[in-house]
CSV table of C-alpha atoms in Angstrom, one decimal:
chain,number,residue,atom,x,y,z
A,1,UNK,CA,1.1,26.9,10.9
A,2,UNK,CA,1.1,29.9,8.6
A,3,UNK,CA,2.0,27.8,5.6
A,4,UNK,CA,-0.8,25.4,6.4
A,5,UNK,CA,-3.3,28.2,6.7
A,6,UNK,CA,-2.1,29.8,3.5
A,7,UNK,CA,-2.0,26.7,1.2
A,8,UNK,CA,-1.6,23.5,3.1
A,9,UNK,CA,-5.3,23.0,3.7
A,10,UNK,CA,-5.6,22.5,-0.1
A,11,UNK,CA,-3.4,19.3,-0.1
A,12,UNK,CA,-6.2,16.9,0.9
A,13,UNK,CA,-8.4,18.3,-1.9
A,14,UNK,CA,-5.7,18.0,-4.5
A,15,UNK,CA,-5.0,14.4,-3.4
A,16,UNK,CA,-8.8,13.6,-3.7
A,17,UNK,CA,-8.7,14.9,-7.3
A,18,UNK,CA,-6.0,12.3,-8.0
A,19,UNK,CA,-8.0,9.6,-6.2
A,20,UNK,CA,-11.1,10.6,-8.2
A,21,UNK,CA,-9.1,10.2,-11.5
A,22,UNK,CA,-7.9,6.8,-10.4
A,23,UNK,CA,-11.4,5.7,-9.5
A,24,UNK,CA,-12.8,6.9,-12.8
A,25,UNK,CA,-10.1,5.1,-14.7
A,26,UNK,CA,-10.8,1.9,-12.8
A,27,UNK,CA,-14.5,2.2,-13.5
A,28,UNK,CA,-13.9,2.7,-17.2
A,29,UNK,CA,-11.8,-0.5,-17.3
A,30,UNK,CA,-14.7,-2.6,-15.9
A,31,UNK,CA,-17.3,-4.1,-18.1
A,32,UNK,CA,-20.9,-4.8,-17.4
A,33,UNK,CA,-21.9,-8.2,-16.3
A,34,UNK,CA,-22.9,-10.7,-19.0
A,35,UNK,CA,-26.4,-10.9,-17.6
A,36,UNK,CA,-26.8,-7.1,-17.8
A,37,UNK,CA,-25.5,-7.0,-21.3
A,38,UNK,CA,-28.0,-9.7,-22.3
A,39,UNK,CA,-30.9,-7.8,-20.7
A,40,UNK,CA,-29.8,-4.6,-22.4
A,41,UNK,CA,-29.5,-6.3,-25.8
A,42,UNK,CA,-33.0,-7.8,-25.4
A,43,UNK,CA,-34.5,-4.5,-24.4
A,44,UNK,CA,-35.5,-5.7,-20.9
A,45,UNK,CA,-33.8,-2.9,-19.0
A,46,UNK,CA,-35.8,-0.3,-17.3
A,47,UNK,CA,-36.4,3.0,-18.9
A,48,UNK,CA,-37.0,4.7,-15.5
A,49,UNK,CA,-34.9,2.7,-13.0
A,50,UNK,CA,-35.2,5.3,-10.2
A,51,UNK,CA,-39.0,5.5,-10.3
A,52,UNK,CA,-39.2,1.7,-10.8
A,53,UNK,CA,-37.1,1.1,-7.7
A,54,UNK,CA,-39.6,3.0,-5.6
A,55,UNK,CA,-42.7,1.1,-6.8
A,56,UNK,CA,-44.3,-1.8,-5.2
A,57,UNK,CA,-43.3,-1.3,-1.6
A,58,UNK,CA,-39.6,-0.8,-2.3
A,59,UNK,CA,-39.7,2.7,-0.7
A,60,UNK,CA,-40.6,1.2,2.7
A,61,UNK,CA,-37.7,-1.3,2.3
A,62,UNK,CA,-35.3,1.4,1.2
A,63,UNK,CA,-36.2,3.6,4.2
A,64,UNK,CA,-35.9,0.6,6.6
A,65,UNK,CA,-32.4,-0.1,5.2
A,66,UNK,CA,-31.4,3.6,5.3
A,67,UNK,CA,-32.7,4.3,8.7
A,68,UNK,CA,-32.0,0.9,10.2
A,69,UNK,CA,-28.8,-0.7,9.0
A,70,UNK,CA,-27.1,2.3,7.5
A,71,UNK,CA,-27.9,4.5,10.5
A,72,UNK,CA,-26.7,1.8,12.9
A,73,UNK,CA,-23.4,1.5,11.0
A,74,UNK,CA,-23.0,5.2,11.0
A,75,UNK,CA,-23.4,5.4,14.8
A,76,UNK,CA,-20.9,2.6,15.3
A,77,UNK,CA,-18.4,4.2,13.0
A,78,UNK,CA,-18.7,7.7,14.3
A,79,UNK,CA,-18.9,6.6,17.9
A,80,UNK,CA,-15.8,4.4,17.5
A,81,UNK,CA,-13.7,6.9,15.6
A,82,UNK,CA,-14.7,10.6,16.0
A,83,UNK,CA,-16.4,10.5,19.4
A,84,UNK,CA,-13.4,8.4,20.7
A,85,UNK,CA,-11.1,11.1,19.4
A,86,UNK,CA,-13.2,13.8,21.0
A,87,UNK,CA,-13.4,11.8,24.2
A,88,UNK,CA,-9.6,11.3,24.4
A,89,UNK,CA,-8.7,14.9,23.7
A,90,UNK,CA,-11.5,16.8,25.3
A,91,UNK,CA,-12.7,14.7,28.2
A,92,UNK,CA,-9.5,12.8,29.2
A,93,UNK,CA,-7.2,15.8,28.2
A,94,UNK,CA,-4.8,13.6,26.1
A,95,UNK,CA,-2.8,15.9,23.9
A,96,UNK,CA,-4.0,16.2,20.3
A,97,UNK,CA,-1.0,14.4,18.7
A,98,UNK,CA,-1.3,11.4,21.0
A,99,UNK,CA,-5.1,11.2,20.4
A,100,UNK,CA,-4.7,11.3,16.7
A,101,UNK,CA,-1.9,8.6,16.8
A,102,UNK,CA,-4.0,6.4,19.0
A,103,UNK,CA,-7.0,6.6,16.7
A,104,UNK,CA,-4.8,6.0,13.7
A,105,UNK,CA,-3.2,3.0,15.3
A,106,UNK,CA,-6.7,1.6,16.2
A,107,UNK,CA,-7.8,2.1,12.5
A,108,UNK,CA,-4.6,0.4,11.3
A,109,UNK,CA,-5.2,-2.6,13.7
A,110,UNK,CA,-8.8,-2.7,12.6
A,111,UNK,CA,-8.3,-2.7,8.9
A,112,UNK,CA,-7.7,-6.4,8.5
A,113,UNK,CA,-10.9,-7.0,10.4
A,114,UNK,CA,-12.8,-4.9,7.8
A,115,UNK,CA,-11.4,-7.2,5.1
A,116,UNK,CA,-12.1,-10.4,7.0
A,117,UNK,CA,-15.7,-9.4,7.9
A,118,UNK,CA,-16.3,-8.3,4.3
A,119,UNK,CA,-15.2,-11.7,3.2
A,120,UNK,CA,-17.3,-13.4,5.8
A,121,UNK,CA,-20.4,-11.3,4.8
A,122,UNK,CA,-20.0,-12.7,1.3
A,123,UNK,CA,-20.2,-16.2,2.8
A,124,UNK,CA,-23.0,-15.9,5.4
A,125,UNK,CA,-24.8,-12.7,4.4
A,126,UNK,CA,-24.5,-9.0,5.2
A,127,UNK,CA,-27.5,-8.7,7.5
A,128,UNK,CA,-26.0,-11.1,10.0
A,129,UNK,CA,-22.6,-9.3,10.0
A,130,UNK,CA,-24.1,-5.8,10.3
A,131,UNK,CA,-26.5,-6.8,13.1
A,132,UNK,CA,-23.8,-8.6,15.0
A,133,UNK,CA,-21.5,-5.6,14.7
A,134,UNK,CA,-24.2,-3.2,15.9
A,135,UNK,CA,-25.0,-5.5,18.8
A,136,UNK,CA,-21.3,-5.9,19.7
A,137,UNK,CA,-20.9,-2.1,19.7
A,138,UNK,CA,-24.0,-1.6,21.8
A,139,UNK,CA,-22.7,-4.1,24.4
A,140,UNK,CA,-19.1,-2.9,24.4
A,141,UNK,CA,-19.0,0.9,23.9
A,142,UNK,CA,-19.9,1.8,27.5
A,143,UNK,CA,-17.3,-0.6,29.0
A,144,UNK,CA,-14.7,0.5,26.5
A,145,UNK,CA,-15.1,4.2,27.2
A,146,UNK,CA,-15.2,3.5,31.0
A,147,UNK,CA,-12.0,1.5,30.5
A,148,UNK,CA,-10.4,4.4,28.7
A,149,UNK,CA,-10.9,6.6,31.8
A,150,UNK,CA,-8.9,4.3,34.0
């Protein structure tokens, strides 16, 4: 405990620096799409992309996406991971190590589904997958948490 309080808390930050370096290296290896390169060569690119993205009603669409789809996904994610961890440890009095291991196991089991539904969203569209996931969470969260208490 003392070693962690003295220097151990720095480890995740140091690992994140390594991951940041890897992600920057990967990004530098990528090239722009041929269509973007053609638009840039022809001078058709926007001089003020941020301002242009907010013109013509895009602000309303962006707010709808931000407060609708993104907020729904955040509720599903935090409810499924962090509230579940809190619920197990604080409400059901499961010891902390077991709670963390249960959530880690659930995430490990769920990871292939992230990949599958990402692939499926490429085929049938993101909106359908996101809305189906939010609906599924709305229908199942209460029974799941009630089931955890038994």
